[in-house]
Amino acid sequence: MKDTTQGYVAEDGRHIGGVMMEMKNITLRFGGVVAITDVSFDIREGEIRAIIGPNGAGKSSMLNVINGFYHPQEGEVWFRGKKRPSMPPYEIAEQGIARTFQNIALFKGMTTIENVMTGRQLMMKKNFLWQLLRLGPALDEEVKHRRRCEEIIDFLEIQAIRNTPVGSLPYGLQKRVELARALAMEPKLLLLDEPMAGMNVEEKEDMSRFILDVNDQYGTTIALIEHDMSVVMDLADRVVVLDYGKQLADGTPDEVQKNQAVIDAYLGVEH
Amino acid sequence: METGKYADIALQSIPAYLRHNAKRLGDAPAFREKEFGVWQTWTWSQVEKIVTDFALGLMDIGVKEGDFVAIIGRNRPALYWSMMSVQMVGAVPVPLYQDAVAEEMGYVLGHCGARFVIADDQEQVDKVLEIQGNLPDLQQMIYIDPRGLRKYDHSKLHHFKSMQETGSLASEEAKAELERRIAELNFDTVCVMLYTSGTTGRPKGVVLSNRNIVISSLNSCKFDNLTDKEEILSYLPIAWVGDFIFSFGQAAVVGLRVNCPESRETVSADLREIGPSYYFAPPRIFEAMLTAVVLRIEDTGAFKQRLYKYFMDHASKVGGPLLDGKSVGFWDRLKYRLGEFFIYAPLKNTLGLSRVRVGYTAGEAIGPEIFDFFRSLGINLKQLYGQTEASVFITVQPDGEVRSDTVGIPAPDTEVRIGENGEVYYRSPGAFVEYYKNPESTAETKDGEGWVATGDAGFIEEGTGHLRIIDRAKDVGKLSNGAMFAPKYVENKLKFFPNILEAVVFGAGRDHCVAFINIDLNAVGNWAERNNIAYSSYQELSGHPKVLDMVQEHVETVNRSVAEDAMLAGCQIHRFLVLHKELDADDGEMTRTRKVRRKIIGEKFGDLVSALYDGSQQIYTETEVTYEDGRKGKITATLEIRDAALANANSALAAE
């Protein structure tokens, strides 16, 4: 593995490792529209990395580039010291990248535990026929995966809704189920697209605690998009700021907050 | 050594019973906890090993005989075991309410000078860390759930499991020392210290000895024939004397199986899975169950509704008598059997009460409709009257003598008498030793002969010998015209309506009574939904004119019922308002066991009380509220004040 930069010690004393993922001069176009222009940043092992920016800044597109759903026209994505060729999202998922979605993408008619179990799908090795019979080895495998999912359910404190169809759950809880499903994949890198959108203060506090706990307990590297600045400033180790697809700043929350270009982009400026 | 009646009881402490059970019941399940979706089980011999190891671990970090060790958290086997371990090393467990805010916790920890704290999880550890600056005696903390605590400074913080491991490697000398300490435990050793929430003033530390707990537990188990086959669900706060007796005292002396729910939100599902045979709940839980049943039935089709109504009507006629073993006609019996098949059995199963052999309710008066509903289903629900100072039991209803308006006859070995002022006194083996560091209060409550004042006013019913409680003795006052004022009596009548969650009645020293009402958001919210009444917040709903109409109807019904009793006719409510916020323990308006603090509420909402008396039709008010994390905020509202019709023509004139 090739480390381009040394790790560093975060504000709260956590040791952050070397570079896990590096985005080099990414440019993404949809026909004539340029969504992202020449953006470069890295994500390091064990870090909580935030991507912020006003509406339409290209944040979600960036996340989609990271998990391989979009293929940038220019630039390179390096993952764990290797240049990543263009590959379908499920192969990228197998490499250990999981995500949640801005507008919740759960199976609404299925229960919480069933949704979380789908996160284990890639790890289920027995073929379809075995699973259909649900006997012997297939059953053993299911029990093993179920145990892991139950640990995650316990971790995120959603035991009470284990057997509730997710469609009937309030928004905040659906977000939590989505996080549970992503965690069930045991990802190395977890991408969270606006994990706190539409939540009240208490739900935001809970979600922040879960994000910190995931990072702490499982050592999962996290990249998140978020609008609520106070949340970002509390959670993130480093922040990259996008505006109209361009990179405005990259640094610790303090540095970014003081950056004039960032202040202008957020508060508006007279031209 | 013990002489007299209890001289033949050889086992004089909970740890002694634990060892006895490990020998006697060995591989039988002792504790269960649902975790990761599965019920995990521990046998008596496993529990003995864990408790002994953890006790050795406690000695290792320096827990001495006579130390106070605070226990904070939800109902978990590990916390019950901790209490046993603490007792083994000769220290005193002090369970605390887990939802107490840091400041309240600080008072108790400071008052008893706790040197050690055993906490459930990060939330509780954080609270104690927040206040540790004011706690010079506090030395070490132990936690059960490591989640989120990895980065904390571990010089004074230990994981339960690692202490257990340290304990299992303890030296022979340490083991011998532990044996010596266990051998020294007897009836006079302090078993536990429980803080009473107290409707007035600071909490008091009630010291209960092994004699109190062991004898009360033995007696009460015998009274209801409880054995080691009984299953219980432990879900009430561990700091409450009821849970301490049921899940700890009784569980240890006869070997009940203690089942702990997965989380606070899963209690009803866990109840259904366990199907306890011995069940305890305060009235509000039965009330919530009944409300849920009624609402669900309203959602079903017409046929099912008719079936339900038909058989429930029948049950209310013969269910109670059948349970009491009275003679019931053949056809009625047959019809009841049919009802059991179609309605009662499935309903009990849904509620998780299918196997309840003995059920108790206590703490507050229970509405007769609620009480009769459960009894008519064939659930042996009974009432008891007790308090922390009595190790729960003062009076109990024996099988076959169950009524909703009495609290039963004196518990075994308990004497009850009524003082000249109408206050209830008792003397029993469960009567507490003292209030910790508070000899004045001890002397005020317990006299030289062992009689304890309950603070409740009541009387013994002639003929049956059953005790009836009217109200808190010090709350029973007089109106300015000399009529008797018993606020609790009226409040309870109001609270029997599902729509009313709490009521606070004022009137002592005034010429008439007024009331604050708290609506029940579940019941009223559901009613609003059915009647197409839109609302966006609790405050808006509580101020809705139609809600006020409904509450007014309830108040007037209560007035009519109060007027029937000549002695209490003066307690009719002349004017009332519906509060814009729920009364909450975090704001100091209620105790942690949800009893209203009338005086504090009266002071806090002084503007509202004076508005009720000065005849104004509405009042603008600002109220400070405390959020769960201790921050404070303010809410404002304009409340409408209503006049209620009175049942008595004479006093109706006084109310314009």
PDB file of N, CA, C and O in Angstrom, chain B residues 230-266:
ATOM      1  N   GLU B 230     -42.585 -19.241  39.291  1.00  0.00           N
ATOM      2  CA  GLU B 230     -43.156 -17.973  38.849  1.00  0.00           C
ATOM      3  C   GLU B 230     -42.233 -17.240  37.870  1.00  0.00           C
ATOM      4  O   GLU B 230     -41.020 -17.211  38.045  1.00  0.00           O
ATOM      5  N   GLU B 231     -42.837 -16.647  36.822  1.00  0.00           N
ATOM      6  CA  GLU B 231     -42.086 -15.791  35.899  1.00  0.00           C
ATOM      7  C   GLU B 231     -42.505 -14.352  36.148  1.00  0.00           C
ATOM      8  O   GLU B 231     -43.702 -14.064  36.248  1.00  0.00           O
ATOM      9  N   ILE B 232     -41.544 -13.445  36.260  1.00  0.00           N
ATOM     10  CA  ILE B 232     -41.912 -12.035  36.366  1.00  0.00           C
ATOM     11  C   ILE B 232     -41.171 -11.227  35.311  1.00  0.00           C
ATOM     12  O   ILE B 232     -40.104 -11.631  34.843  1.00  0.00           O
ATOM     13  N   LEU B 233     -41.745 -10.091  34.937  1.00  0.00           N
ATOM     14  CA  LEU B 233     -41.066  -9.179  34.018  1.00  0.00           C
ATOM     15  C   LEU B 233     -40.669  -7.953  34.837  1.00  0.00           C
ATOM     16  O   LEU B 233     -41.520  -7.304  35.441  1.00  0.00           O
ATOM     17  N   SER B 234     -39.379  -7.661  34.870  1.00  0.00           N
ATOM     18  CA  SER B 234     -38.898  -6.530  35.660  1.00  0.00           C
ATOM     19  C   SER B 234     -38.740  -5.325  34.755  1.00  0.00           C
ATOM     20  O   SER B 234     -37.826  -5.274  33.951  1.00  0.00           O
ATOM     21  N   TYR B 235     -39.647  -4.387  34.893  1.00  0.00           N
ATOM     22  CA  TYR B 235     -39.606  -3.247  33.973  1.00  0.00           C
ATOM     23  C   TYR B 235     -39.859  -1.942  34.689  1.00  0.00           C
ATOM     24  O   TYR B 235     -39.852  -0.885  34.080  1.00  0.00           O
ATOM     25  N   LEU B 236     -40.103  -1.993  36.001  1.00  0.00           N
ATOM     26  CA  LEU B 236     -40.336  -0.748  36.730  1.00  0.00           C
ATOM     27  C   LEU B 236     -39.006  -0.261  37.304  1.00  0.00           C
ATOM     28  O   LEU B 236     -38.102  -1.055  37.489  1.00  0.00           O
ATOM     29  N   PRO B 237     -38.872   1.043  37.561  1.00  0.00           N
ATOM     30  CA  PRO B 237     -37.566   1.579  37.960  1.00  0.00           C
ATOM     31  C   PRO B 237     -36.922   0.802  39.120  1.00  0.00           C
ATOM     32  O   PRO B 237     -37.591   0.502  40.108  1.00  0.00           O
ATOM     33  N   ILE B 238     -35.641   0.494  39.001  1.00  0.00           N
ATOM     34  CA  ILE B 238     -34.971  -0.291  40.042  1.00  0.00           C
ATOM     35  C   ILE B 238     -34.857   0.486  41.349  1.00  0.00           C
ATOM     36  O   ILE B 238     -34.615  -0.096  42.386  1.00  0.00           O
ATOM     37  N   ALA B 239     -35.022   1.805  41.282  1.00  0.00           N
ATOM     38  CA  ALA B 239     -34.903   2.606  42.501  1.00  0.00           C
ATOM     39  C   ALA B 239     -36.201   2.606  43.295  1.00  0.00           C
ATOM     40  O   ALA B 239     -36.267   3.138  44.392  1.00  0.00           O
ATOM     41  N   TRP B 240     -37.227   1.994  42.742  1.00  0.00           N
ATOM     42  CA  TRP B 240     -38.528   2.005  43.386  1.00  0.00           C
ATOM     43  C   TRP B 240     -38.651   0.762  44.257  1.00  0.00           C
ATOM     44  O   TRP B 240     -38.272  -0.334  43.861  1.00  0.00           O
ATOM     45  N   VAL B 241     -39.178   0.945  45.470  1.00  0.00           N
ATOM     46  CA  VAL B 241     -39.200  -0.147  46.434  1.00  0.00           C
ATOM     47  C   VAL B 241     -39.964  -1.355  45.889  1.00  0.00           C
ATOM     48  O   VAL B 241     -39.598  -2.500  46.155  1.00  0.00           O
ATOM     49  N   GLY B 242     -40.988  -1.110  45.091  1.00  0.00           N
ATOM     50  CA  GLY B 242     -41.766  -2.212  44.520  1.00  0.00           C
ATOM     51  C   GLY B 242     -40.885  -3.132  43.705  1.00  0.00           C
ATOM     52  O   GLY B 242     -40.858  -4.341  43.902  1.00  0.00           O
ATOM     53  N   ASP B 243     -40.105  -2.548  42.802  1.00  0.00           N
ATOM     54  CA  ASP B 243     -39.239  -3.391  41.983  1.00  0.00           C
ATOM     55  C   ASP B 243     -38.197  -4.075  42.858  1.00  0.00           C
ATOM     56  O   ASP B 243     -37.830  -5.222  42.615  1.00  0.00           O
ATOM     57  N   PHE B 244     -37.719  -3.367  43.873  1.00  0.00           N
ATOM     58  CA  PHE B 244     -36.705  -3.978  44.736  1.00  0.00           C
ATOM     59  C   PHE B 244     -37.259  -5.229  45.429  1.00  0.00           C
ATOM     60  O   PHE B 244     -36.585  -6.237  45.531  1.00  0.00           O
ATOM     61  N   ILE B 245     -38.497  -5.160  45.888  1.00  0.00           N
ATOM     62  CA  ILE B 245     -39.099  -6.318  46.541  1.00  0.00           C
ATOM     63  C   ILE B 245     -39.389  -7.430  45.528  1.00  0.00           C
ATOM     64  O   ILE B 245     -39.014  -8.574  45.707  1.00  0.00           O
ATOM     65  N   PHE B 246     -40.031  -7.076  44.406  1.00  0.00           N
ATOM     66  CA  PHE B 246     -40.457  -8.108  43.454  1.00  0.00           C
ATOM     67  C   PHE B 246     -39.277  -8.744  42.725  1.00  0.00           C
ATOM     68  O   PHE B 246     -39.158  -9.958  42.671  1.00  0.00           O
ATOM     69  N   SER B 247     -38.405  -7.900  42.168  1.00  0.00           N
ATOM     70  CA  SER B 247     -37.355  -8.437  41.305  1.00  0.00           C
ATOM     71  C   SER B 247     -36.107  -8.821  42.076  1.00  0.00           C
ATOM     72  O   SER B 247     -35.188  -9.405  41.523  1.00  0.00           O
ATOM     73  N   PHE B 248     -36.048  -8.442  43.333  1.00  0.00           N
ATOM     74  CA  PHE B 248     -34.822  -8.696  44.090  1.00  0.00           C
ATOM     75  C   PHE B 248     -35.125  -9.503  45.357  1.00  0.00           C
ATOM     76  O   PHE B 248     -34.660 -10.626  45.513  1.00  0.00           O
ATOM     77  N   GLY B 249     -35.943  -8.939  46.244  1.00  0.00           N
ATOM     78  CA  GLY B 249     -36.245  -9.602  47.513  1.00  0.00           C
ATOM     79  C   GLY B 249     -36.981 -10.913  47.317  1.00  0.00           C
ATOM     80  O   GLY B 249     -36.467 -11.993  47.623  1.00  0.00           O
ATOM     81  N   GLN B 250     -38.188 -10.826  46.759  1.00  0.00           N
ATOM     82  CA  GLN B 250     -38.980 -12.035  46.541  1.00  0.00           C
ATOM     83  C   GLN B 250     -38.271 -12.983  45.585  1.00  0.00           C
ATOM     84  O   GLN B 250     -38.276 -14.194  45.767  1.00  0.00           O
ATOM     85  N   ALA B 251     -37.646 -12.399  44.539  1.00  0.00           N
ATOM     86  CA  ALA B 251     -36.954 -13.226  43.554  1.00  0.00           C
ATOM     87  C   ALA B 251     -35.883 -14.061  44.235  1.00  0.00           C
ATOM     88  O   ALA B 251     -35.700 -15.239  43.910  1.00  0.00           O
ATOM     89  N   ALA B 252     -35.169 -13.475  45.200  1.00  0.00           N
ATOM     90  CA  ALA B 252     -34.093 -14.214  45.870  1.00  0.00           C
ATOM     91  C   ALA B 252     -34.637 -15.225  46.874  1.00  0.00           C
ATOM     92  O   ALA B 252     -34.174 -16.360  46.914  1.00  0.00           O
ATOM     93  N   VAL B 253     -35.623 -14.838  47.682  1.00  0.00           N
ATOM     94  CA  VAL B 253     -36.021 -15.759  48.755  1.00  0.00           C
ATOM     95  C   VAL B 253     -36.760 -16.993  48.254  1.00  0.00           C
ATOM     96  O   VAL B 253     -36.600 -18.061  48.819  1.00  0.00           O
ATOM     97  N   VAL B 254     -37.578 -16.854  47.191  1.00  0.00           N
ATOM     98  CA  VAL B 254     -38.214 -18.071  46.690  1.00  0.00           C
ATOM     99  C   VAL B 254     -37.680 -18.516  45.332  1.00  0.00           C
ATOM    100  O   VAL B 254     -37.969 -19.611  44.879  1.00  0.00           O
ATOM    101  N   GLY B 255     -36.901 -17.673  44.681  1.00  0.00           N
ATOM    102  CA  GLY B 255     -36.338 -18.064  43.395  1.00  0.00           C
ATOM    103  C   GLY B 255     -37.251 -17.793  42.210  1.00  0.00           C
ATOM    104  O   GLY B 255     -37.422 -18.645  41.339  1.00  0.00           O
ATOM    105  N   LEU B 256     -37.841 -16.598  42.155  1.00  0.00           N
ATOM    106  CA  LEU B 256     -38.648 -16.227  40.973  1.00  0.00           C
ATOM    107  C   LEU B 256     -37.699 -16.071  39.787  1.00  0.00           C
ATOM    108  O   LEU B 256     -36.540 -15.739  39.959  1.00  0.00           O
ATOM    109  N   ARG B 257     -38.223 -16.294  38.591  1.00  0.00           N
ATOM    110  CA  ARG B 257     -37.402 -16.051  37.405  1.00  0.00           C
ATOM    111  C   ARG B 257     -37.583 -14.609  36.954  1.00  0.00           C
ATOM    112  O   ARG B 257     -38.682 -14.200  36.604  1.00  0.00           O
ATOM    113  N   VAL B 258     -36.491 -13.883  36.952  1.00  0.00           N
ATOM    114  CA  VAL B 258     -36.539 -12.466  36.635  1.00  0.00           C
ATOM    115  C   VAL B 258     -36.230 -12.258  35.156  1.00  0.00           C
ATOM    116  O   VAL B 258     -35.163 -12.644  34.689  1.00  0.00           O
ATOM    117  N   ASN B 259     -37.167 -11.671  34.423  1.00  0.00           N
ATOM    118  CA  ASN B 259     -36.961 -11.414  32.998  1.00  0.00           C
ATOM    119  C   ASN B 259     -36.834  -9.918  32.749  1.00  0.00           C
ATOM    120  O   ASN B 259     -37.683  -9.143  33.179  1.00  0.00           O
ATOM    121  N   CYS B 260     -35.772  -9.523  32.077  1.00  0.00           N
ATOM    122  CA  CYS B 260     -35.548  -8.101  31.824  1.00  0.00           C
ATOM    123  C   CYS B 260     -35.798  -7.783  30.352  1.00  0.00           C
ATOM    124  O   CYS B 260     -35.290  -8.478  29.474  1.00  0.00           O
ATOM    125  N   PRO B 261     -36.559  -6.727  30.078  1.00  0.00           N
ATOM    126  CA  PRO B 261     -36.882  -6.399  28.691  1.00  0.00           C
ATOM    127  C   PRO B 261     -35.658  -5.925  27.908  1.00  0.00           C
ATOM    128  O   PRO B 261     -34.642  -5.544  28.496  1.00  0.00           O
ATOM    129  N   GLU B 262     -35.800  -5.947  26.601  1.00  0.00           N
ATOM    130  CA  GLU B 262     -34.699  -5.580  25.719  1.00  0.00           C
ATOM    131  C   GLU B 262     -34.390  -4.088  25.805  1.00  0.00           C
ATOM    132  O   GLU B 262     -33.247  -3.673  25.833  1.00  0.00           O
ATOM    133  N   SER B 263     -35.451  -3.277  25.801  1.00  0.00           N
ATOM    134  CA  SER B 263     -35.266  -1.847  25.970  1.00  0.00           C
ATOM    135  C   SER B 263     -36.569  -1.302  26.507  1.00  0.00           C
ATOM    136  O   SER B 263     -37.549  -2.020  26.609  1.00  0.00           O
ATOM    137  N   ARG B 264     -36.551  -0.033  26.835  1.00  0.00           N
ATOM    138  CA  ARG B 264     -37.752   0.542  27.425  1.00  0.00           C
ATOM    139  C   ARG B 264     -38.937   0.501  26.467  1.00  0.00           C
ATOM    140  O   ARG B 264     -40.077   0.368  26.866  1.00  0.00           O
ATOM    141  N   GLU B 265     -38.640   0.630  25.156  1.00  0.00           N
ATOM    142  CA  GLU B 265     -39.727   0.693  24.172  1.00  0.00           C
ATOM    143  C   GLU B 265     -40.320  -0.682  23.860  1.00  0.00           C
ATOM    144  O   GLU B 265     -41.385  -0.775  23.266  1.00  0.00           O
ATOM    145  N   THR B 266     -39.605  -1.742  24.199  1.00  0.00           N
ATOM    146  CA  THR B 266     -40.074  -3.066  23.785  1.00  0.00           C
ATOM    147  C   THR B 266     -40.860  -3.787  24.880  1.00  0.00           C
ATOM    148  O   THR B 266     -41.209  -4.950  24.718  1.00  0.00           O
TER     149      THR B 266
END
